[in-house]
mmCIF file of C-alpha atoms in Angstrom:
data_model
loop_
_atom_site.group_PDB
_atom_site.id
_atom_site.type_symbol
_atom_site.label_atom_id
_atom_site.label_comp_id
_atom_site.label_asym_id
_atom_site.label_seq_id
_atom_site.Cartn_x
_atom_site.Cartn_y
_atom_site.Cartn_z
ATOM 1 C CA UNK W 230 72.400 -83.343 -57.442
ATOM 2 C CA UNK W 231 71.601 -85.793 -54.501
ATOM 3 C CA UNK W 232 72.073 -83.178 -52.060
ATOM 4 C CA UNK W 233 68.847 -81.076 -53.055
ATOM 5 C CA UNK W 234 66.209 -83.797 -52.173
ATOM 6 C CA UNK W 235 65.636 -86.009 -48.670
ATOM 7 C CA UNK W 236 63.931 -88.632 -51.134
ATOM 8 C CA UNK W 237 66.923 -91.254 -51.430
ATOM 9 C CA UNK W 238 64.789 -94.190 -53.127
ATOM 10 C CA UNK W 239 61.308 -94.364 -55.341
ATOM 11 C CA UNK W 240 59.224 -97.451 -54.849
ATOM 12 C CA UNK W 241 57.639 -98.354 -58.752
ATOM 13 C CA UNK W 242 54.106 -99.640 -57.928
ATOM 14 C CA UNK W 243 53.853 -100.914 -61.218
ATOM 15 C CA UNK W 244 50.849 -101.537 -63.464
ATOM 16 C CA UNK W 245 48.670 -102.021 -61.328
ATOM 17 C CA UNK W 246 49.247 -100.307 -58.016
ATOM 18 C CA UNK W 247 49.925 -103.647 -56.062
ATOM 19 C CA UNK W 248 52.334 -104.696 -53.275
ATOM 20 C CA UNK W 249 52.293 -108.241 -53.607
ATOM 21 C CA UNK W 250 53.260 -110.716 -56.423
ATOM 22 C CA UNK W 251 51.669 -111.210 -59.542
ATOM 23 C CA UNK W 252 52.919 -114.058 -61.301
ATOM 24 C CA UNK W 253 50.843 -114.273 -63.990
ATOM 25 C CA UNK W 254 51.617 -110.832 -65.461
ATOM 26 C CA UNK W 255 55.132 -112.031 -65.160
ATOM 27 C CA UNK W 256 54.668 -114.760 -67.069
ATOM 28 C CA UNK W 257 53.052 -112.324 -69.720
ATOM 29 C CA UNK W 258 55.356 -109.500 -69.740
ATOM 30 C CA UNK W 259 58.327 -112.211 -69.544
ATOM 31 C CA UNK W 260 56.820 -113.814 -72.618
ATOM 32 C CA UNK W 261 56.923 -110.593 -74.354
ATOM 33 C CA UNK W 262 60.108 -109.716 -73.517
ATOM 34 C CA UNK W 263 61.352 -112.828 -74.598
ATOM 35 C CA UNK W 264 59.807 -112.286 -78.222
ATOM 36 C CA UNK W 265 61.479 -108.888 -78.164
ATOM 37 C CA UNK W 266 64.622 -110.120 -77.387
ATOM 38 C CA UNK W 267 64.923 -113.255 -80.235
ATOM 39 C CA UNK W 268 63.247 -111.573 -82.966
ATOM 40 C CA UNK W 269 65.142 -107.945 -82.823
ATOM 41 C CA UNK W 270 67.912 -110.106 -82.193
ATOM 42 C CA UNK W 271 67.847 -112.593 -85.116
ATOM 43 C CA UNK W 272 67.367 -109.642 -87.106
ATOM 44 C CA UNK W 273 70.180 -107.592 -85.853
ATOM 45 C CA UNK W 274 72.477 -110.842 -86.591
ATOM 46 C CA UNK W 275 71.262 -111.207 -89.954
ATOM 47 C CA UNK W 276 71.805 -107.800 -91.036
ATOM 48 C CA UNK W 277 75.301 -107.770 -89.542
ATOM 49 C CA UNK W 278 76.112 -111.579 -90.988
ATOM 50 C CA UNK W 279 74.007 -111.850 -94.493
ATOM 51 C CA UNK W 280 76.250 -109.531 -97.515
ATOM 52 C CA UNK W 281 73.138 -109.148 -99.057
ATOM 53 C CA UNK W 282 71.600 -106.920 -96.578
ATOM 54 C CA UNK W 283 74.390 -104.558 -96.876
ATOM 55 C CA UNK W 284 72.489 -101.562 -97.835
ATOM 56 C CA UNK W 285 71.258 -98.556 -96.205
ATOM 57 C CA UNK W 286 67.593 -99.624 -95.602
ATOM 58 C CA UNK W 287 69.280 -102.774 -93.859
ATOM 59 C CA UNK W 288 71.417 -100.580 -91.878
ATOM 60 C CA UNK W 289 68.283 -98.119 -90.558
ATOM 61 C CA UNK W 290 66.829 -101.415 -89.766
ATOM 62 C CA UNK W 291 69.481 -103.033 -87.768
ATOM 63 C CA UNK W 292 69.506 -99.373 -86.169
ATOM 64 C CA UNK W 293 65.741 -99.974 -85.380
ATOM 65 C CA UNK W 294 66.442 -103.869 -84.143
ATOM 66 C CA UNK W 295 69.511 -102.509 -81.519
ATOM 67 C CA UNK W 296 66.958 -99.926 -80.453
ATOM 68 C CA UNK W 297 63.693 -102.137 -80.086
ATOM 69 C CA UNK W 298 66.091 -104.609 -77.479
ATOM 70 C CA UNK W 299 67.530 -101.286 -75.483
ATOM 71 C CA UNK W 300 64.347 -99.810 -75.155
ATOM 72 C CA UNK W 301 62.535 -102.479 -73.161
ATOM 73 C CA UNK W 302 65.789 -103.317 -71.346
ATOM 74 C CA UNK W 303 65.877 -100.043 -69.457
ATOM 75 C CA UNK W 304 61.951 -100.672 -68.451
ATOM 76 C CA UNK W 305 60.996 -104.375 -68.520
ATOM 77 C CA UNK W 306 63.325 -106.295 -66.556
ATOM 78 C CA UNK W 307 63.025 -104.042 -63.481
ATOM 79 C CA UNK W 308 58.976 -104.256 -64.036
ATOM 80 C CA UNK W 309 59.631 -108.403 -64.226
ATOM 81 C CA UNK W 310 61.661 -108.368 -61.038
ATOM 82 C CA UNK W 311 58.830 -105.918 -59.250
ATOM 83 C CA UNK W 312 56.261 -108.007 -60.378
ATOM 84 C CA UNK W 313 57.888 -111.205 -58.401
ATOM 85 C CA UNK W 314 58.919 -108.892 -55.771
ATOM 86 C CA UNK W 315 57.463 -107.126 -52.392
ATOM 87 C CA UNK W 316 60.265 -104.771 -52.510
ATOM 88 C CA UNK W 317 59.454 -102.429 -55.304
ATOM 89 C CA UNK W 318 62.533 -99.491 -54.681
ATOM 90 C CA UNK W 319 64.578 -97.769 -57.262
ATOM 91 C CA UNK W 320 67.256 -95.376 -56.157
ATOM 92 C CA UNK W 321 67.100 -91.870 -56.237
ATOM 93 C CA UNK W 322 70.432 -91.955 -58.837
ATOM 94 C CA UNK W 323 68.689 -95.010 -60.099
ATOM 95 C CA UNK W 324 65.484 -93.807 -61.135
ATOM 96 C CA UNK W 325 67.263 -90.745 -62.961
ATOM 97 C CA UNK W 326 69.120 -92.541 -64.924
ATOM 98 C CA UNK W 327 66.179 -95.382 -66.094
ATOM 99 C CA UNK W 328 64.287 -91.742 -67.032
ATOM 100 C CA UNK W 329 67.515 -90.392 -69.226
ATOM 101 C CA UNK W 330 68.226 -93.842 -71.009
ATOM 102 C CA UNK W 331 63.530 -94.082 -71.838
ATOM 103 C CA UNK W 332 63.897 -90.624 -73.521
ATOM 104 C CA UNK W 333 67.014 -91.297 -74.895
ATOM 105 C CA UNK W 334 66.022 -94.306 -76.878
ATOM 106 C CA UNK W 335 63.054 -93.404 -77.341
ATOM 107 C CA UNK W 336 63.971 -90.261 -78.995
ATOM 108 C CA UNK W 337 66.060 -92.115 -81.339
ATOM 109 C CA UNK W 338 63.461 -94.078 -82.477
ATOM 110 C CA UNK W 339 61.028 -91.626 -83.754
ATOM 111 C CA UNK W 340 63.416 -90.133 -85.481
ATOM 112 C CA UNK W 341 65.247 -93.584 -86.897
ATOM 113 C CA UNK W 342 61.329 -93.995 -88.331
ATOM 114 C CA UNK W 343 61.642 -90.543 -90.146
ATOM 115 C CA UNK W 344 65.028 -90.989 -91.826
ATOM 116 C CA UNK W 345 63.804 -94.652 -92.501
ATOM 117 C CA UNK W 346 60.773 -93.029 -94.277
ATOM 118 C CA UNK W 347 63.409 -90.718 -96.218
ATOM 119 C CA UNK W 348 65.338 -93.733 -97.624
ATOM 120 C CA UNK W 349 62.333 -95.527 -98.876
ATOM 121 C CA UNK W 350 61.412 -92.130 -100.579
ATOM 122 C CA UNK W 351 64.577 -92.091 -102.096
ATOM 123 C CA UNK W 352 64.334 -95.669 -103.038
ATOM 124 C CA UNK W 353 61.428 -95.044 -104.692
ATOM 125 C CA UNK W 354 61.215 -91.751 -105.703
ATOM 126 C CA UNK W 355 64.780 -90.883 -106.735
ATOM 127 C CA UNK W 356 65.900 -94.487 -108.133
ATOM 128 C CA UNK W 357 69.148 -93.416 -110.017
ATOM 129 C CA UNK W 358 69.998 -90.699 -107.330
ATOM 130 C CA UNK W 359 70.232 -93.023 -104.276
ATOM 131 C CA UNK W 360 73.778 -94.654 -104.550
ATOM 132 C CA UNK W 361 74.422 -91.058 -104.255
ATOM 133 C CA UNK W 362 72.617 -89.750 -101.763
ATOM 134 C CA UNK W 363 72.265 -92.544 -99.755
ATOM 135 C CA UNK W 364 75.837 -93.344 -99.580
ATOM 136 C CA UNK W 365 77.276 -95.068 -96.701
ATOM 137 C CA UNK W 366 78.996 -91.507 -95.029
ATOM 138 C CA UNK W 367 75.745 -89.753 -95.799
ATOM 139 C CA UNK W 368 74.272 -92.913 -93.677
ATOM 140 C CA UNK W 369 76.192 -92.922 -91.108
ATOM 141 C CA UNK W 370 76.107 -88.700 -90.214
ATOM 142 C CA UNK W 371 72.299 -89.470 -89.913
ATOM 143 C CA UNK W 372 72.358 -92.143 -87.635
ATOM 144 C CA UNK W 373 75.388 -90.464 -85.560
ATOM 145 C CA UNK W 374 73.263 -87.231 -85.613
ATOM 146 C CA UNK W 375 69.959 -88.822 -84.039
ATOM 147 C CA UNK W 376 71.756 -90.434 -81.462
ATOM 148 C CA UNK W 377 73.409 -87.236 -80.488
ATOM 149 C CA UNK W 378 70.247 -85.207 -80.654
ATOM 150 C CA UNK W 379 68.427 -87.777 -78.721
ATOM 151 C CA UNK W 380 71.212 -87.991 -75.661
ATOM 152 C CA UNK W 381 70.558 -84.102 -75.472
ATOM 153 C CA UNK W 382 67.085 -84.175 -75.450
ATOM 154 C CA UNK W 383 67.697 -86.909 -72.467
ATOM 155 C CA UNK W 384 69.973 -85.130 -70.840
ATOM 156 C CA UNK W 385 67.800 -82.239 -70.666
ATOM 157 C CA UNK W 386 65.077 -83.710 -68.948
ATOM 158 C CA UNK W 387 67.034 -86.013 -66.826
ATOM 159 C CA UNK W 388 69.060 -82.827 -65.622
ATOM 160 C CA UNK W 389 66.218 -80.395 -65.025
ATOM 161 C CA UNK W 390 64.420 -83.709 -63.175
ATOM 162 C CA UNK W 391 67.606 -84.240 -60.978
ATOM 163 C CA UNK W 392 67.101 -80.289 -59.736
ATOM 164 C CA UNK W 393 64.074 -80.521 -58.008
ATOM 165 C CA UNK W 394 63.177 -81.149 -54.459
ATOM 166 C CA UNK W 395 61.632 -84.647 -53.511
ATOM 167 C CA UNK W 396 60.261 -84.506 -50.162
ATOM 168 C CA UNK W 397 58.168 -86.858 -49.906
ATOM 169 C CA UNK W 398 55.926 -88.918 -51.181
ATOM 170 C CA UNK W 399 57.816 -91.642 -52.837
ATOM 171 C CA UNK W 400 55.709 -93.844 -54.665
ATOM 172 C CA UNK W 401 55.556 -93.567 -58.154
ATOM 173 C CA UNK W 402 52.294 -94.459 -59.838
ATOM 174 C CA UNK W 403 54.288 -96.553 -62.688
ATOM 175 C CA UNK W 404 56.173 -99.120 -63.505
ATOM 176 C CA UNK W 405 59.125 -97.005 -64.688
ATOM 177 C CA UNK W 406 60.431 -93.561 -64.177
ATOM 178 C CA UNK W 407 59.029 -91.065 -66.417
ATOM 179 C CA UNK W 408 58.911 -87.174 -65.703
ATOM 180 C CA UNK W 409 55.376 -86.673 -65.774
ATOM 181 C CA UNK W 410 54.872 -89.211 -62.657
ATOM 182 C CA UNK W 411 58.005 -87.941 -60.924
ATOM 183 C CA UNK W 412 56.827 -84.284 -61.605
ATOM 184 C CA UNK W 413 53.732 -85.100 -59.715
ATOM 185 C CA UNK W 414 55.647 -86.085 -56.261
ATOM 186 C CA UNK W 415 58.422 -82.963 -57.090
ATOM 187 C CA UNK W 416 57.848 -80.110 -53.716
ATOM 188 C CA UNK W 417 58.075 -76.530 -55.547
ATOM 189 C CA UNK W 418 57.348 -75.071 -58.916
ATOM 190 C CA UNK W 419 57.207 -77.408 -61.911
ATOM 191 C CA UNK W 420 56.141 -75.477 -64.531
ATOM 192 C CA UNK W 421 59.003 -75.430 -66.199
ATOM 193 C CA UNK W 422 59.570 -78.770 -66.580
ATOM 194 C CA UNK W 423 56.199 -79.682 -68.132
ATOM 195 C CA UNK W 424 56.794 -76.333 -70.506
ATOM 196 C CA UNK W 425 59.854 -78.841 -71.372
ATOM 197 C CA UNK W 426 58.087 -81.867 -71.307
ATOM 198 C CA UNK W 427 55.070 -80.623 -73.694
ATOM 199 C CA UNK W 428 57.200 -78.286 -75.640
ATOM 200 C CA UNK W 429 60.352 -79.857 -76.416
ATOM 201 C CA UNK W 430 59.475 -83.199 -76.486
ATOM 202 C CA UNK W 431 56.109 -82.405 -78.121
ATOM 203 C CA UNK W 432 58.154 -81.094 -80.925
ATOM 204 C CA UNK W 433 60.596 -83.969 -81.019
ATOM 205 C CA UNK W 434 57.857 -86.530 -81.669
ATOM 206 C CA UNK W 435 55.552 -84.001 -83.754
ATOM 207 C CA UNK W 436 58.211 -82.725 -86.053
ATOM 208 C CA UNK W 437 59.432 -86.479 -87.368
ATOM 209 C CA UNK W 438 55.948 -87.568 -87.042
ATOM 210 C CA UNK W 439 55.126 -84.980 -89.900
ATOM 211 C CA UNK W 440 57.867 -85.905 -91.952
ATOM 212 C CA UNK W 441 57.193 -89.484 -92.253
ATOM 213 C CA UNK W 442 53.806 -88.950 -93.106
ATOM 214 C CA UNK W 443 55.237 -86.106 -95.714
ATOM 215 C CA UNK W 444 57.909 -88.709 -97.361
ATOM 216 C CA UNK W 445 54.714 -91.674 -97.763
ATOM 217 C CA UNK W 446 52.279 -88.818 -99.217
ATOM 218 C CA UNK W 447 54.948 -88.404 -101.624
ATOM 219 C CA UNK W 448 55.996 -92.051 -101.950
ATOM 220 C CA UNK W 449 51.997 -93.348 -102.388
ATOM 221 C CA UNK W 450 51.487 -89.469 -105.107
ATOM 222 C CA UNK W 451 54.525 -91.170 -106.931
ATOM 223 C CA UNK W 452 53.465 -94.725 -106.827
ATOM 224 C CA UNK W 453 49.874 -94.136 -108.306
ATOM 225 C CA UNK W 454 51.234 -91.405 -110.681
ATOM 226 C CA UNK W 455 54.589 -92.996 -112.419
ATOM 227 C CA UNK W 456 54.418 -96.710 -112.090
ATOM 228 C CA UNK W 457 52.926 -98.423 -114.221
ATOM 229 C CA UNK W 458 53.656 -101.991 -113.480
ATOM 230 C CA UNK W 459 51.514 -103.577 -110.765
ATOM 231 C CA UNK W 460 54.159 -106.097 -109.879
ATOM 232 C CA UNK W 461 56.200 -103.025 -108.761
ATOM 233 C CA UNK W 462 53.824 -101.235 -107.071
ATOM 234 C CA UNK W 463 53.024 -104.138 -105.205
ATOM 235 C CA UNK W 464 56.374 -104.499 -104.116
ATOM 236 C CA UNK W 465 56.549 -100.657 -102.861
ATOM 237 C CA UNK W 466 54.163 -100.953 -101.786
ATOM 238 C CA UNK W 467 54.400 -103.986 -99.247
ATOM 239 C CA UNK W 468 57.998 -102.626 -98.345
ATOM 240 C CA UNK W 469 56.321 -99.201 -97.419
ATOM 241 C CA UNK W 470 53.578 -101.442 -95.256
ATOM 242 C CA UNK W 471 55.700 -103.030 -92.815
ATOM 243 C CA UNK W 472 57.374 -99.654 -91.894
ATOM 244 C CA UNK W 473 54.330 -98.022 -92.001
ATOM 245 C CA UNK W 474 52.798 -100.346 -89.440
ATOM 246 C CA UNK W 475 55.920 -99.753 -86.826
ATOM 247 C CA UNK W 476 55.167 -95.718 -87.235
ATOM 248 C CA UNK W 477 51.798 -96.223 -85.998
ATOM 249 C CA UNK W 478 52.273 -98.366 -83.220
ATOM 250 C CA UNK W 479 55.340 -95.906 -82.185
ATOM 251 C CA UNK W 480 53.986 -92.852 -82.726
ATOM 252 C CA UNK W 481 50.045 -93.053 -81.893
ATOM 253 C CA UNK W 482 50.749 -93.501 -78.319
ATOM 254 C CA UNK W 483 53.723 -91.501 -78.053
ATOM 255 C CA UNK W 484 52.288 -88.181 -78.864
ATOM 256 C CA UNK W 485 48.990 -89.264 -77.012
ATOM 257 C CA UNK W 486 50.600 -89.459 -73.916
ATOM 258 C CA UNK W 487 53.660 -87.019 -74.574
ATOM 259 C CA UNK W 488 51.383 -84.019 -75.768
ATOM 260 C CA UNK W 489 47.690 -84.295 -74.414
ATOM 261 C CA UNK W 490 47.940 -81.811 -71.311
ATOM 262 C CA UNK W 491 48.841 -83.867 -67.877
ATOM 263 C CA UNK W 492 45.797 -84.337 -65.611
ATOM 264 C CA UNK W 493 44.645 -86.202 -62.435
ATOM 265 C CA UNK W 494 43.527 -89.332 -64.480
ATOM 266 C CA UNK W 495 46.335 -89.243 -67.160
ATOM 267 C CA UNK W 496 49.031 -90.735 -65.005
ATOM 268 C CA UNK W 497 46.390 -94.303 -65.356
ATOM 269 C CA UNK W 498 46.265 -94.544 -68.640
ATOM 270 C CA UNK W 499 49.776 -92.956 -69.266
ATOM 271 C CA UNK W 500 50.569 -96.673 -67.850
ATOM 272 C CA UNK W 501 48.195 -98.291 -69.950
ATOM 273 C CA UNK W 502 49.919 -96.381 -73.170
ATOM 274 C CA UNK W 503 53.282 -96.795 -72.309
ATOM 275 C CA UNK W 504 52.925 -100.627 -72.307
ATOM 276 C CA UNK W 505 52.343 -100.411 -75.593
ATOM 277 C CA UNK W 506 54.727 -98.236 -77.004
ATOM 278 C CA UNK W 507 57.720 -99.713 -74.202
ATOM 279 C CA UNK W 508 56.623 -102.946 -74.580
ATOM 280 C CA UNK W 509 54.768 -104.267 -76.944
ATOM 281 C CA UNK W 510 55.192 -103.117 -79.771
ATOM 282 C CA UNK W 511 58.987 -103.332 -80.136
ATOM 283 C CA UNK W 512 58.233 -107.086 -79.662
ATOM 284 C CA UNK W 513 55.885 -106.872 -82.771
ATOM 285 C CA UNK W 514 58.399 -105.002 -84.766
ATOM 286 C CA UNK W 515 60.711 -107.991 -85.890
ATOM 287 C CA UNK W 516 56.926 -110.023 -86.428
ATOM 288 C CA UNK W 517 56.364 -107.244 -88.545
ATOM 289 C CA UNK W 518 59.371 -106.738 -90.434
ATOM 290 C CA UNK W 519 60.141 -110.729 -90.879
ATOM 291 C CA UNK W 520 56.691 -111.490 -92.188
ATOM 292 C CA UNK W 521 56.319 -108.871 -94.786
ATOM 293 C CA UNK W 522 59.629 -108.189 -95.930
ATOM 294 C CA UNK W 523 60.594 -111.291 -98.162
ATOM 295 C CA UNK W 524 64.588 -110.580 -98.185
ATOM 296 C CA UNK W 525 64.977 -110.501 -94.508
ATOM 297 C CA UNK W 526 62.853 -113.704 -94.209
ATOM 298 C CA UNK W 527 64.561 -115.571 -97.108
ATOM 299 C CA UNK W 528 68.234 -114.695 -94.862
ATOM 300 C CA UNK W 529 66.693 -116.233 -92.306
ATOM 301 C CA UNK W 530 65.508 -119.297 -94.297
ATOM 302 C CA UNK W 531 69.063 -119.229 -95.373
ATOM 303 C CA UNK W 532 70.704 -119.122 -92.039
ATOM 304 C CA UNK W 533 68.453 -121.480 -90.713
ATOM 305 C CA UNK W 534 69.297 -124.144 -93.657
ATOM 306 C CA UNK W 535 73.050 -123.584 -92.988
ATOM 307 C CA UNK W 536 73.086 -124.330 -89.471
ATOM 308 C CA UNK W 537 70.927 -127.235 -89.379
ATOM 309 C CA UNK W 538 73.392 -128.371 -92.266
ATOM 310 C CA UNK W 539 76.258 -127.743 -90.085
ATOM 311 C CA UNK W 540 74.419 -129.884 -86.624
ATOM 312 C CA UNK W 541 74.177 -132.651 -89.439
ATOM 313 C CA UNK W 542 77.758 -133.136 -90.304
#
């Protein structure tokens, strides 16, 4: 693989195409890292600690809390250390594997969000049916299955990436490695790889994409057709919100950046977007989830009261 380019290293020149420091975007992207990293975290240890979040929709979230923290590990802190840094250089091996772990996590995500969307039409939709179909096995193939499908889909791109020739240029107009900005310094024929790129992962965000918006047509059809209690529809309703929220701010960007056709200004605002969808919004997810979704903040409440019960004795 590292025989079939003379490019040994990448130098990231981050957001905004500087050598030297920049402290105060440190301080800004550290601060949202930091927010990332204690909300998905408080909510991945109250899922695994609090019984009464032992169902499926608590397990897809838990899922969604792991993901949020391992998806702006494989970008931010490298960005944070640039950012202090003059030295700006990824490795050639490096850089690869930064690009297989972003689409590998990132692939999982979108298509957590459309099995999450399928348990909340179950909920909803199919009350008495979903001990049944939503039964822990059934639960865990799913998960198990998008992580496999999403290591493939990484794997494919981080292969067929690997296989070109890098002769030079090596600065990559990012602040991670991503195959549309590496395909840009590639020597030789690349039109495979954006075939790939617009195809296959065009069709990996599209196809989930559709689905979640199929599962909440049928969800909000349901809601306004059956129920006739506002105090439950209200409820669904603010359940169905919060998730809601975290498909937009994943997706939207996602497939604007990941299907729009790759020109000589998108590799700017590809930076621009990718902020967003890399890091901040998996820092807004836990904000999200804890302030509209009353049972994970009354375990927290709970927690909280327990340990601050425990410092006093």
């Amino acid at each position: 693989m590292l025989n079939q380019t003379s490019v040994t290293e990448f130098v990231l020149l981050g957001v905004r195409d500087l050598q030297e420091p920049q402290p105060f975007l440190f301080a800004i992207f550290f601060t949202i890292y930091f927010v990332n990293i204690t909300g998905n975290g408080a909510i991945l240890m109250i899922v695994i600690l609090d019984p009464r979040l032992h169902s499926p929709m608590y397990f897809f979230l838990g899922n969604l809390a792991c993901l949020d923290i391992s998806y702006s590990s494989v970008t931010v802190p490298k960005m944070l250390e640039n950012l202090i840094s003059t030295s700006k250089a990824i490795s050639f091996l490096g850089c690869i594997t930064q690009l297989h772990f972003f689409h590998f996590l990132g692939t999982t995500e979108s298509l957590l969000l459309a099995v999450m969307a399928f348990d909340r039409f179950v909920a909803i939709c199919k009350p008495l049916h979903y001990s049944v179909i939503m039964n822990w096995h059934i639960c865990t193939f799913m998960a198990v299955t998008i992580w496999t499908i999403a290591f493939l889909h990484a794997l494919l791109h981080s292969v067929m990436t690997s296989r070109l020739n890098f002769c030079g240029p090596n600065h990559i107009h990012h602040f991670f490695c991503d195959v549309k900005p590496l395909l840009e310094l590639a020597c030789g024929n690349t039109e495979l790889n954006l075939w790939l790129l617009n195809t296959i992962t065009g069709t990996i965000a599209s196809v989930p994409f559709f689905l979640t918006f199929l599962s909440y047509f049928y969800i909000i059809t349901y809601l306004f057709l059956k129920t006739r209690s506002c105090s439950m529809l209200h409820k669904a309703l603010s359940t169905c919100a919060s998730h809601f929220m975290v498909v937009i701010l994943f997706y939207a960007p996602v497939l604007f950046t990941y299907i729009r056709p790759t020109s000589s200004n998108s590799l700017n605002q590809d930076r621009i977007i990718a902020i967003m969808y890399s890091v901040v919004t998996p820092a807004l997810n836990p904000l999200i989830y804890t302030l509209r979704n009353k049972e994970v903040r009354s375990a927290l409440n709970r927690k909280m009261r327990r340990w601050l019960l425990l410092e006093e004795i």
